[in-house]
Amino acid sequence: MSFVTTDDGAEIFYKDWGPRDAQPIMFHHGWPLSSDDWDAQMLYFLGKGYRVVASDRRGHGRSSQIGTGHDMDHYASDASAVVEHLDLRNAVHIGHSTGGGQVARYVAKYGEPQGRVAKAVLVAAVPPLMVQTDANPEGTPISVFDGFREALAANRAEFFEAVASGPFYGFNREGVTLSQPVVDNWWRQGMTGSALAHYEGIKAFSETDQTEDLKAISVPVLVAQGDDDQIVPYKDASLKQAELLQNATLKIYEGYPHGMLTTHADVLNADILAFIQQ
């Protein structure tokens, strides 16, 4: 397996498939998953001739279960460590959920200043800010995230099963057929990671204000989200992202859930490809 060691000693696992001279696409996964969540996209874009790269966030998947740095700054610097190790240039960075926050911080702080980024894609992403504050009254109350922490600490396995079999993929909606293999794969990815990283990651994805990150990004960005996202409300996420970004293309999918990159991979993959090729 391939790893990059960061300045503070975290070992970051990554995949790197495809021609080294092809345009790279780097994928950034959501909480509490791993790069395996991008299987459908990596195989699709590999088949289209791209170089595809994805890493496991620190404390997630096969990356080391380091006890520190579970915050958006470290997530972005870890991504940069992989990019610089592989010397990726003219890259497209695609992030889902927490990974969308990671992309926004990486592109703003490292990717654009270093001239390494061509475009970005935010899929059901958490920026600019999830938690409800005086300045963000339409956000999600902190009590919801406290509930996540309480449930994770009490029984992580049970909590993860409930998330995957319920709101994440919209399996709790009337008329939607639950896919047990999809639930099992989500649970597998989550349980492979560190309980500490997942616990502290809740604060990272919910309380990090990324307004300035979004404002700083000038490359074209595709903003994509379903209007039935029960995890990250789209009116407080994608609609605001499109307003803050300098060069955004907004695409709202009727009835799609938070985990739409899995449930509707065929549609999402084609739309991302069209955006990249524009």
PDB file of C-alpha atoms in Angstrom:
ATOM      1  CA  MET A   1       0.000   0.000   0.000  1.00  0.00           C
ATOM      2  CA  SER A   2       1.085   3.594  -0.643  1.00  0.00           C
ATOM      3  CA  PHE A   3       1.460   6.196   2.112  1.00  0.00           C
ATOM      4  CA  VAL A   4       2.678   9.746   2.594  1.00  0.00           C
ATOM      5  CA  THR A   5       3.986  10.786   6.021  1.00  0.00           C
ATOM      6  CA  THR A   6       3.020  14.307   7.076  1.00  0.00           C
ATOM      7  CA  ASP A   7       5.138  16.745   9.072  1.00  0.00           C
ATOM      8  CA  ASP A   8       3.364  15.758  12.302  1.00  0.00           C
ATOM      9  CA  GLY A   9       3.767  12.029  11.700  1.00  0.00           C
ATOM     10  CA  ALA A  10       0.408  11.020  10.237  1.00  0.00           C
ATOM     11  CA  GLU A  11       0.622   8.294   7.602  1.00  0.00           C
ATOM     12  CA  ILE A  12      -1.875   9.084   4.838  1.00  0.00           C
ATOM     13  CA  PHE A  13      -2.942   6.191   2.619  1.00  0.00           C
ATOM     14  CA  TYR A  14      -3.621   6.972  -1.035  1.00  0.00           C
ATOM     15  CA  LYS A  15      -4.602   5.291  -4.306  1.00  0.00           C
ATOM     16  CA  ASP A  16      -3.120   6.424  -7.608  1.00  0.00           C
ATOM     17  CA  TRP A  17      -4.477   4.766 -10.750  1.00  0.00           C
ATOM     18  CA  GLY A  18      -4.105   5.519 -14.429  1.00  0.00           C
ATOM     19  CA  PRO A  19      -1.628   7.153 -16.840  1.00  0.00           C
ATOM     20  CA  ARG A  20       0.825   9.474 -15.116  1.00  0.00           C
ATOM     21  CA  ASP A  21       0.630  11.943 -17.998  1.00  0.00           C
ATOM     22  CA  ALA A  22      -3.189  12.148 -17.923  1.00  0.00           C
ATOM     23  CA  GLN A  23      -5.115  14.954 -16.221  1.00  0.00           C
ATOM     24  CA  PRO A  24      -5.473  14.000 -12.542  1.00  0.00           C
ATOM     25  CA  ILE A  25      -8.735  13.918 -10.638  1.00  0.00           C
ATOM     26  CA  MET A  26      -8.408  13.732  -6.859  1.00  0.00           C
ATOM     27  CA  PHE A  27     -11.332  12.581  -4.718  1.00  0.00           C
ATOM     28  CA  HIS A  28     -11.944  13.613  -1.091  1.00  0.00           C
ATOM     29  CA  HIS A  29     -14.349  11.443   0.917  1.00  0.00           C
ATOM     30  CA  GLY A  30     -16.974  12.251   3.516  1.00  0.00           C
ATOM     31  CA  TRP A  31     -17.199  11.515   7.237  1.00  0.00           C
ATOM     32  CA  PRO A  32     -16.605   8.849   8.603  1.00  0.00           C
ATOM     33  CA  LEU A  33     -15.724   6.965   5.422  1.00  0.00           C
ATOM     34  CA  SER A  34     -12.655   6.298   3.278  1.00  0.00           C
ATOM     35  CA  SER A  35     -11.507   6.624  -0.304  1.00  0.00           C
ATOM     36  CA  ASP A  36     -13.447   3.416  -1.038  1.00  0.00           C
ATOM     37  CA  ASP A  37     -16.599   5.534  -1.100  1.00  0.00           C
ATOM     38  CA  TRP A  38     -15.438   6.813  -4.499  1.00  0.00           C
ATOM     39  CA  ASP A  39     -15.161   3.370  -6.159  1.00  0.00           C
ATOM     40  CA  ALA A  40     -17.858   4.070  -8.754  1.00  0.00           C
ATOM     41  CA  GLN A  41     -16.329   7.419  -9.696  1.00  0.00           C
ATOM     42  CA  MET A  42     -12.703   6.263  -9.759  1.00  0.00           C
ATOM     43  CA  LEU A  43     -13.453   3.337 -12.058  1.00  0.00           C
ATOM     44  CA  TYR A  44     -15.623   5.525 -14.301  1.00  0.00           C
ATOM     45  CA  PHE A  45     -13.069   8.304 -14.757  1.00  0.00           C
ATOM     46  CA  LEU A  46     -10.190   5.833 -15.057  1.00  0.00           C
ATOM     47  CA  GLY A  47     -12.131   4.329 -17.943  1.00  0.00           C
ATOM     48  CA  LYS A  48     -12.378   7.789 -19.507  1.00  0.00           C
ATOM     49  CA  GLY A  49      -8.591   8.117 -19.555  1.00  0.00           C
ATOM     50  CA  TYR A  50      -7.997  10.212 -16.444  1.00  0.00           C
ATOM     51  CA  ARG A  51      -5.470   9.646 -13.674  1.00  0.00           C
ATOM     52  CA  VAL A  52      -7.521   9.113 -10.508  1.00  0.00           C
ATOM     53  CA  VAL A  53      -6.218   9.688  -6.992  1.00  0.00           C
ATOM     54  CA  ALA A  54      -7.899   9.388  -3.602  1.00  0.00           C
ATOM     55  CA  SER A  55      -6.644   9.352  -0.031  1.00  0.00           C
ATOM     56  CA  ASP A  56      -8.017   8.261   3.332  1.00  0.00           C
ATOM     57  CA  ARG A  57      -8.330  11.209   5.717  1.00  0.00           C
ATOM     58  CA  ARG A  58      -6.155  10.999   8.835  1.00  0.00           C
ATOM     59  CA  GLY A  59      -7.751   8.624  11.333  1.00  0.00           C
ATOM     60  CA  HIS A  60     -10.014   7.202   8.605  1.00  0.00           C
ATOM     61  CA  GLY A  61      -9.737   4.039   6.545  1.00  0.00           C
ATOM     62  CA  ARG A  62      -6.151   2.828   6.183  1.00  0.00           C
ATOM     63  CA  SER A  63      -4.478   6.059   7.266  1.00  0.00           C
ATOM     64  CA  SER A  64      -2.862   6.013  10.695  1.00  0.00           C
ATOM     65  CA  GLN A  65      -5.034   6.517  13.759  1.00  0.00           C
ATOM     66  CA  ILE A  66      -3.093   9.562  14.913  1.00  0.00           C
ATOM     67  CA  GLY A  67      -4.461  11.242  18.015  1.00  0.00           C
ATOM     68  CA  THR A  68      -4.165  14.846  16.860  1.00  0.00           C
ATOM     69  CA  GLY A  69      -5.026  17.140  13.968  1.00  0.00           C
ATOM     70  CA  HIS A  70      -8.649  16.219  13.354  1.00  0.00           C
ATOM     71  CA  ASP A  71      -9.553  19.616  11.939  1.00  0.00           C
ATOM     72  CA  MET A  72     -10.035  21.193   8.525  1.00  0.00           C
ATOM     73  CA  ASP A  73      -6.574  22.773   8.458  1.00  0.00           C
ATOM     74  CA  HIS A  74      -4.868  19.408   8.889  1.00  0.00           C
ATOM     75  CA  TYR A  75      -7.264  17.725   6.460  1.00  0.00           C
ATOM     76  CA  ALA A  76      -6.234  20.253   3.811  1.00  0.00           C
ATOM     77  CA  SER A  77      -2.520  20.087   4.568  1.00  0.00           C
ATOM     78  CA  ASP A  78      -2.665  16.272   4.433  1.00  0.00           C
ATOM     79  CA  ALA A  79      -4.311  16.503   1.003  1.00  0.00           C
ATOM     80  CA  SER A  80      -1.586  18.891  -0.061  1.00  0.00           C
ATOM     81  CA  ALA A  81       1.058  16.432   1.124  1.00  0.00           C
ATOM     82  CA  VAL A  82      -0.380  13.786  -1.202  1.00  0.00           C
ATOM     83  CA  VAL A  83      -0.647  16.256  -4.095  1.00  0.00           C
ATOM     84  CA  GLU A  84       2.925  17.458  -3.687  1.00  0.00           C
ATOM     85  CA  HIS A  85       4.271  13.910  -3.264  1.00  0.00           C
ATOM     86  CA  LEU A  86       2.642  12.907  -6.565  1.00  0.00           C
ATOM     87  CA  ASP A  87       3.298  16.337  -8.126  1.00  0.00           C
ATOM     88  CA  LEU A  88      -0.272  16.626  -9.376  1.00  0.00           C
ATOM     89  CA  ARG A  89      -0.864  19.589 -11.687  1.00  0.00           C
ATOM     90  CA  ASN A  90      -3.885  20.857 -13.635  1.00  0.00           C
ATOM     91  CA  ALA A  91      -5.920  18.729 -11.234  1.00  0.00           C
ATOM     92  CA  VAL A  92      -9.656  18.539 -10.639  1.00  0.00           C
ATOM     93  CA  HIS A  93     -10.516  18.146  -6.949  1.00  0.00           C
ATOM     94  CA  ILE A  94     -13.846  16.550  -6.071  1.00  0.00           C
ATOM     95  CA  GLY A  95     -15.144  16.446  -2.501  1.00  0.00           C
ATOM     96  CA  HIS A  96     -18.258  14.964  -0.930  1.00  0.00           C
ATOM     97  CA  SER A  97     -19.711  16.275   2.336  1.00  0.00           C
ATOM     98  CA  THR A  98     -16.788  16.789   4.767  1.00  0.00           C
ATOM     99  CA  GLY A  99     -14.536  16.124   1.791  1.00  0.00           C
ATOM    100  CA  GLY A 100     -16.098  19.173   0.165  1.00  0.00           C
ATOM    101  CA  GLY A 101     -14.881  21.243   3.078  1.00  0.00           C
ATOM    102  CA  GLN A 102     -11.470  19.659   2.672  1.00  0.00           C
ATOM    103  CA  VAL A 103     -11.464  20.608  -1.017  1.00  0.00           C
ATOM    104  CA  ALA A 104     -12.492  24.198  -0.286  1.00  0.00           C
ATOM    105  CA  ARG A 105      -9.745  24.668   2.317  1.00  0.00           C
ATOM    106  CA  TYR A 106      -7.136  22.879   0.168  1.00  0.00           C
ATOM    107  CA  VAL A 107      -7.904  24.802  -3.032  1.00  0.00           C
ATOM    108  CA  ALA A 108      -7.992  28.168  -1.251  1.00  0.00           C
ATOM    109  CA  LYS A 109      -4.888  27.642   0.881  1.00  0.00           C
ATOM    110  CA  TYR A 110      -2.670  25.403  -1.253  1.00  0.00           C
ATOM    111  CA  GLY A 111      -4.014  24.435  -4.663  1.00  0.00           C
ATOM    112  CA  GLU A 112      -4.621  27.831  -6.225  1.00  0.00           C
ATOM    113  CA  PRO A 113      -1.606  29.596  -4.650  1.00  0.00           C
ATOM    114  CA  GLN A 114       0.597  26.763  -5.977  1.00  0.00           C
ATOM    115  CA  GLY A 115      -1.067  26.812  -9.407  1.00  0.00           C
ATOM    116  CA  ARG A 116      -1.990  23.136  -9.233  1.00  0.00           C
ATOM    117  CA  VAL A 117      -5.795  23.269  -9.622  1.00  0.00           C
ATOM    118  CA  ALA A 118      -7.866  23.454 -12.807  1.00  0.00           C
ATOM    119  CA  LYS A 119     -11.367  22.965 -11.428  1.00  0.00           C
ATOM    120  CA  ALA A 120     -13.220  21.731  -8.355  1.00  0.00           C
ATOM    121  CA  VAL A 121     -16.473  19.921  -7.632  1.00  0.00           C
ATOM    122  CA  LEU A 122     -18.410  20.148  -4.359  1.00  0.00           C
ATOM    123  CA  VAL A 123     -20.941  17.335  -3.882  1.00  0.00           C
ATOM    124  CA  ALA A 124     -23.390  17.736  -0.974  1.00  0.00           C
ATOM    125  CA  ALA A 125     -20.591  19.639   0.731  1.00  0.00           C
ATOM    126  CA  VAL A 126     -20.585  21.139   4.235  1.00  0.00           C
ATOM    127  CA  PRO A 127     -19.339  24.727   3.563  1.00  0.00           C
ATOM    128  CA  PRO A 128     -19.782  27.487   4.345  1.00  0.00           C
ATOM    129  CA  LEU A 129     -20.948  26.605   7.897  1.00  0.00           C
ATOM    130  CA  MET A 130     -23.310  23.915   9.142  1.00  0.00           C
ATOM    131  CA  VAL A 131     -23.904  24.878  12.755  1.00  0.00           C
ATOM    132  CA  GLN A 132     -26.485  27.469  13.773  1.00  0.00           C
ATOM    133  CA  THR A 133     -24.999  30.733  15.081  1.00  0.00           C
ATOM    134  CA  ASP A 134     -26.163  34.327  15.441  1.00  0.00           C
ATOM    135  CA  ALA A 135     -24.589  34.998  12.036  1.00  0.00           C
ATOM    136  CA  ASN A 136     -25.977  31.752  10.581  1.00  0.00           C
ATOM    137  CA  PRO A 137     -29.481  31.472  12.075  1.00  0.00           C
ATOM    138  CA  GLU A 138     -30.683  28.995   9.437  1.00  0.00           C
ATOM    139  CA  GLY A 139     -27.950  26.508  10.388  1.00  0.00           C
ATOM    140  CA  THR A 140     -28.368  23.216  12.231  1.00  0.00           C
ATOM    141  CA  PRO A 141     -28.600  23.582  16.042  1.00  0.00           C
ATOM    142  CA  ILE A 142     -25.498  22.512  17.991  1.00  0.00           C
ATOM    143  CA  SER A 143     -27.704  20.069  19.905  1.00  0.00           C
ATOM    144  CA  VAL A 144     -27.918  17.909  16.771  1.00  0.00           C
ATOM    145  CA  PHE A 145     -24.140  17.556  16.592  1.00  0.00           C
ATOM    146  CA  ASP A 146     -23.946  16.992  20.354  1.00  0.00           C
ATOM    147  CA  GLY A 147     -26.380  14.146  19.755  1.00  0.00           C
ATOM    148  CA  PHE A 148     -24.056  12.713  17.112  1.00  0.00           C
ATOM    149  CA  ARG A 149     -21.163  12.803  19.578  1.00  0.00           C
ATOM    150  CA  GLU A 150     -23.223  11.196  22.320  1.00  0.00           C
ATOM    151  CA  ALA A 151     -24.439   8.406  20.037  1.00  0.00           C
ATOM    152  CA  LEU A 152     -20.970   7.752  18.646  1.00  0.00           C
ATOM    153  CA  ALA A 153     -19.391   7.553  22.096  1.00  0.00           C
ATOM    154  CA  ALA A 154     -22.139   5.282  23.406  1.00  0.00           C
ATOM    155  CA  ASN A 155     -22.152   2.753  20.551  1.00  0.00           C
ATOM    156  CA  ARG A 156     -20.355   3.709  17.361  1.00  0.00           C
ATOM    157  CA  ALA A 157     -21.336   0.536  15.500  1.00  0.00           C
ATOM    158  CA  GLU A 158     -25.020   1.014  16.236  1.00  0.00           C
ATOM    159  CA  PHE A 159     -24.916   4.710  15.382  1.00  0.00           C
ATOM    160  CA  PHE A 160     -23.226   4.102  12.046  1.00  0.00           C
ATOM    161  CA  GLU A 161     -25.778   1.425  11.146  1.00  0.00           C
ATOM    162  CA  ALA A 162     -28.608   3.855  11.881  1.00  0.00           C
ATOM    163  CA  VAL A 163     -27.110   6.641   9.758  1.00  0.00           C
ATOM    164  CA  ALA A 164     -26.419   4.432   6.738  1.00  0.00           C
ATOM    165  CA  SER A 165     -29.745   2.599   6.821  1.00  0.00           C
ATOM    166  CA  GLY A 166     -31.699   5.819   7.355  1.00  0.00           C
ATOM    167  CA  PRO A 167     -31.060   9.409   6.288  1.00  0.00           C
ATOM    168  CA  PHE A 168     -27.681   9.162   4.540  1.00  0.00           C
ATOM    169  CA  TYR A 169     -29.026   7.417   1.432  1.00  0.00           C
ATOM    170  CA  GLY A 170     -32.666   8.310   1.957  1.00  0.00           C
ATOM    171  CA  PHE A 171     -33.532   4.706   2.783  1.00  0.00           C
ATOM    172  CA  ASN A 172     -35.959   6.062   5.384  1.00  0.00           C
ATOM    173  CA  ARG A 173     -38.118   7.646   2.665  1.00  0.00           C
ATOM    174  CA  GLU A 174     -41.357   6.024   1.599  1.00  0.00           C
ATOM    175  CA  GLY A 175     -40.970   4.030  -1.604  1.00  0.00           C
ATOM    176  CA  VAL A 176     -37.155   3.808  -1.394  1.00  0.00           C
ATOM    177  CA  THR A 177     -35.759   0.277  -1.275  1.00  0.00           C
ATOM    178  CA  LEU A 178     -32.950  -0.218   1.217  1.00  0.00           C
ATOM    179  CA  SER A 179     -29.775  -1.776  -0.198  1.00  0.00           C
ATOM    180  CA  GLN A 180     -28.182  -3.822   2.573  1.00  0.00           C
ATOM    181  CA  PRO A 181     -24.830  -4.141   0.726  1.00  0.00           C
ATOM    182  CA  VAL A 182     -24.629  -0.332   0.470  1.00  0.00           C
ATOM    183  CA  VAL A 183     -25.381  -0.026   4.189  1.00  0.00           C
ATOM    184  CA  ASP A 184     -22.836  -2.723   5.017  1.00  0.00           C
ATOM    185  CA  ASN A 185     -20.156  -1.015   2.925  1.00  0.00           C
ATOM    186  CA  TRP A 186     -20.775   2.339   4.633  1.00  0.00           C
ATOM    187  CA  TRP A 187     -20.572   0.621   8.039  1.00  0.00           C
ATOM    188  CA  ARG A 188     -17.395  -1.226   7.045  1.00  0.00           C
ATOM    189  CA  GLN A 189     -15.667   1.967   5.981  1.00  0.00           C
ATOM    190  CA  GLY A 190     -16.708   3.781   9.134  1.00  0.00           C
ATOM    191  CA  MET A 191     -15.669   1.044  11.552  1.00  0.00           C
ATOM    192  CA  THR A 192     -12.247   0.750   9.906  1.00  0.00           C
ATOM    193  CA  GLY A 193     -11.379   4.235  11.118  1.00  0.00           C
ATOM    194  CA  SER A 194     -10.641   5.699  14.529  1.00  0.00           C
ATOM    195  CA  ALA A 195     -13.411   6.519  16.996  1.00  0.00           C
ATOM    196  CA  LEU A 196     -11.398   9.554  18.126  1.00  0.00           C
ATOM    197  CA  ALA A 197     -10.994  10.887  14.589  1.00  0.00           C
ATOM    198  CA  HIS A 198     -14.698  10.437  13.963  1.00  0.00           C
ATOM    199  CA  TYR A 199     -15.684  12.040  17.269  1.00  0.00           C
ATOM    200  CA  GLU A 200     -13.470  15.091  16.801  1.00  0.00           C
ATOM    201  CA  GLY A 201     -14.331  15.242  13.105  1.00  0.00           C
ATOM    202  CA  ILE A 202     -17.908  16.175  13.986  1.00  0.00           C
ATOM    203  CA  LYS A 203     -16.667  19.527  15.239  1.00  0.00           C
ATOM    204  CA  ALA A 204     -14.500  19.938  12.135  1.00  0.00           C
ATOM    205  CA  PHE A 205     -17.311  19.438   9.650  1.00  0.00           C
ATOM    206  CA  SER A 206     -19.996  21.306  11.591  1.00  0.00           C
ATOM    207  CA  GLU A 207     -18.248  24.270  13.197  1.00  0.00           C
ATOM    208  CA  THR A 208     -15.597  25.308  10.651  1.00  0.00           C
ATOM    209  CA  ASP A 209     -16.582  28.562   8.973  1.00  0.00           C
ATOM    210  CA  GLN A 210     -15.358  28.333   5.377  1.00  0.00           C
ATOM    211  CA  THR A 211     -16.880  31.503   4.023  1.00  0.00           C
ATOM    212  CA  GLU A 212     -13.479  32.993   3.252  1.00  0.00           C
ATOM    213  CA  ASP A 213     -12.267  29.762   1.632  1.00  0.00           C
ATOM    214  CA  LEU A 214     -15.145  29.878  -0.825  1.00  0.00           C
ATOM    215  CA  LYS A 215     -14.616  33.579  -1.575  1.00  0.00           C
ATOM    216  CA  ALA A 216     -10.937  32.970  -2.302  1.00  0.00           C
ATOM    217  CA  ILE A 217     -11.512  30.300  -4.965  1.00  0.00           C
ATOM    218  CA  SER A 218     -11.437  31.586  -8.545  1.00  0.00           C
ATOM    219  CA  VAL A 219     -11.265  28.371 -10.604  1.00  0.00           C
ATOM    220  CA  PRO A 220     -14.545  26.988 -12.002  1.00  0.00           C
ATOM    221  CA  VAL A 221     -16.480  24.994  -9.403  1.00  0.00           C
ATOM    222  CA  LEU A 222     -19.426  22.660  -9.944  1.00  0.00           C
ATOM    223  CA  VAL A 223     -21.750  22.751  -6.927  1.00  0.00           C
ATOM    224  CA  ALA A 224     -24.033  19.702  -6.826  1.00  0.00           C
ATOM    225  CA  GLN A 225     -26.570  18.610  -4.216  1.00  0.00           C
ATOM    226  CA  GLY A 226     -29.908  16.868  -3.842  1.00  0.00           C
ATOM    227  CA  ASP A 227     -32.865  18.795  -2.489  1.00  0.00           C
ATOM    228  CA  ASP A 228     -33.762  15.837  -0.236  1.00  0.00           C
ATOM    229  CA  ASP A 229     -30.409  15.843   1.537  1.00  0.00           C
ATOM    230  CA  GLN A 230     -31.243  15.018   5.175  1.00  0.00           C
ATOM    231  CA  ILE A 231     -27.643  15.371   6.404  1.00  0.00           C
ATOM    232  CA  VAL A 232     -26.527  18.722   4.937  1.00  0.00           C
ATOM    233  CA  PRO A 233     -29.527  20.971   4.190  1.00  0.00           C
ATOM    234  CA  TYR A 234     -29.000  22.287   0.669  1.00  0.00           C
ATOM    235  CA  LYS A 235     -30.363  25.772   1.332  1.00  0.00           C
ATOM    236  CA  ASP A 236     -27.631  26.318   3.925  1.00  0.00           C
ATOM    237  CA  ALA A 237     -24.945  24.662   1.818  1.00  0.00           C
ATOM    238  CA  SER A 238     -24.956  24.500  -1.982  1.00  0.00           C
ATOM    239  CA  LEU A 239     -27.105  27.607  -2.479  1.00  0.00           C
ATOM    240  CA  LYS A 240     -24.741  29.651  -0.308  1.00  0.00           C
ATOM    241  CA  GLN A 241     -21.663  28.090  -1.917  1.00  0.00           C
ATOM    242  CA  ALA A 242     -22.851  29.216  -5.339  1.00  0.00           C
ATOM    243  CA  GLU A 243     -23.305  32.753  -4.047  1.00  0.00           C
ATOM    244  CA  LEU A 244     -19.869  32.942  -2.414  1.00  0.00           C
ATOM    245  CA  LEU A 245     -17.781  31.317  -5.141  1.00  0.00           C
ATOM    246  CA  GLN A 246     -16.445  33.510  -7.952  1.00  0.00           C
ATOM    247  CA  ASN A 247     -17.123  31.034 -10.751  1.00  0.00           C
ATOM    248  CA  ALA A 248     -19.791  28.509  -9.762  1.00  0.00           C
ATOM    249  CA  THR A 249     -22.120  26.235 -11.703  1.00  0.00           C
ATOM    250  CA  LEU A 250     -25.016  25.155  -9.470  1.00  0.00           C
ATOM    251  CA  LYS A 251     -26.901  21.908 -10.032  1.00  0.00           C
ATOM    252  CA  ILE A 252     -29.708  20.859  -7.661  1.00  0.00           C
ATOM    253  CA  TYR A 253     -31.096  17.343  -8.108  1.00  0.00           C
ATOM    254  CA  GLU A 254     -34.743  16.816  -7.243  1.00  0.00           C
ATOM    255  CA  GLY A 255     -35.251  14.112  -4.636  1.00  0.00           C
ATOM    256  CA  TYR A 256     -31.602  13.036  -4.408  1.00  0.00           C
ATOM    257  CA  PRO A 257     -30.201  12.118  -0.956  1.00  0.00           C
ATOM    258  CA  HIS A 258     -26.922  13.038   0.712  1.00  0.00           C
ATOM    259  CA  GLY A 259     -25.238   9.872  -0.531  1.00  0.00           C
ATOM    260  CA  MET A 260     -26.156  10.526  -4.148  1.00  0.00           C
ATOM    261  CA  LEU A 261     -22.669   9.735  -5.432  1.00  0.00           C
ATOM    262  CA  THR A 262     -23.574   6.106  -4.672  1.00  0.00           C
ATOM    263  CA  THR A 263     -27.324   5.992  -5.282  1.00  0.00           C
ATOM    264  CA  HIS A 264     -27.195   8.053  -8.480  1.00  0.00           C
ATOM    265  CA  ALA A 265     -23.619   7.494  -9.644  1.00  0.00           C
ATOM    266  CA  ASP A 266     -24.635   7.170 -13.283  1.00  0.00           C
ATOM    267  CA  VAL A 267     -26.146  10.659 -13.380  1.00  0.00           C
ATOM    268  CA  LEU A 268     -23.522  12.332 -11.208  1.00  0.00           C
ATOM    269  CA  ASN A 269     -20.567  10.808 -13.075  1.00  0.00           C
ATOM    270  CA  ALA A 270     -21.861  11.995 -16.459  1.00  0.00           C
ATOM    271  CA  ASP A 271     -22.540  15.496 -15.164  1.00  0.00           C
ATOM    272  CA  ILE A 272     -19.092  15.792 -13.585  1.00  0.00           C
ATOM    273  CA  LEU A 273     -17.466  14.561 -16.787  1.00  0.00           C
ATOM    274  CA  ALA A 274     -19.358  17.166 -18.800  1.00  0.00           C
ATOM    275  CA  PHE A 275     -18.211  19.880 -16.383  1.00  0.00           C
ATOM    276  CA  ILE A 276     -14.574  18.774 -16.544  1.00  0.00           C
ATOM    277  CA  GLN A 277     -14.642  18.699 -20.345  1.00  0.00           C
ATOM    278  CA  GLN A 278     -16.209  22.179 -20.715  1.00  0.00           C
TER     279      GLN A 278
END
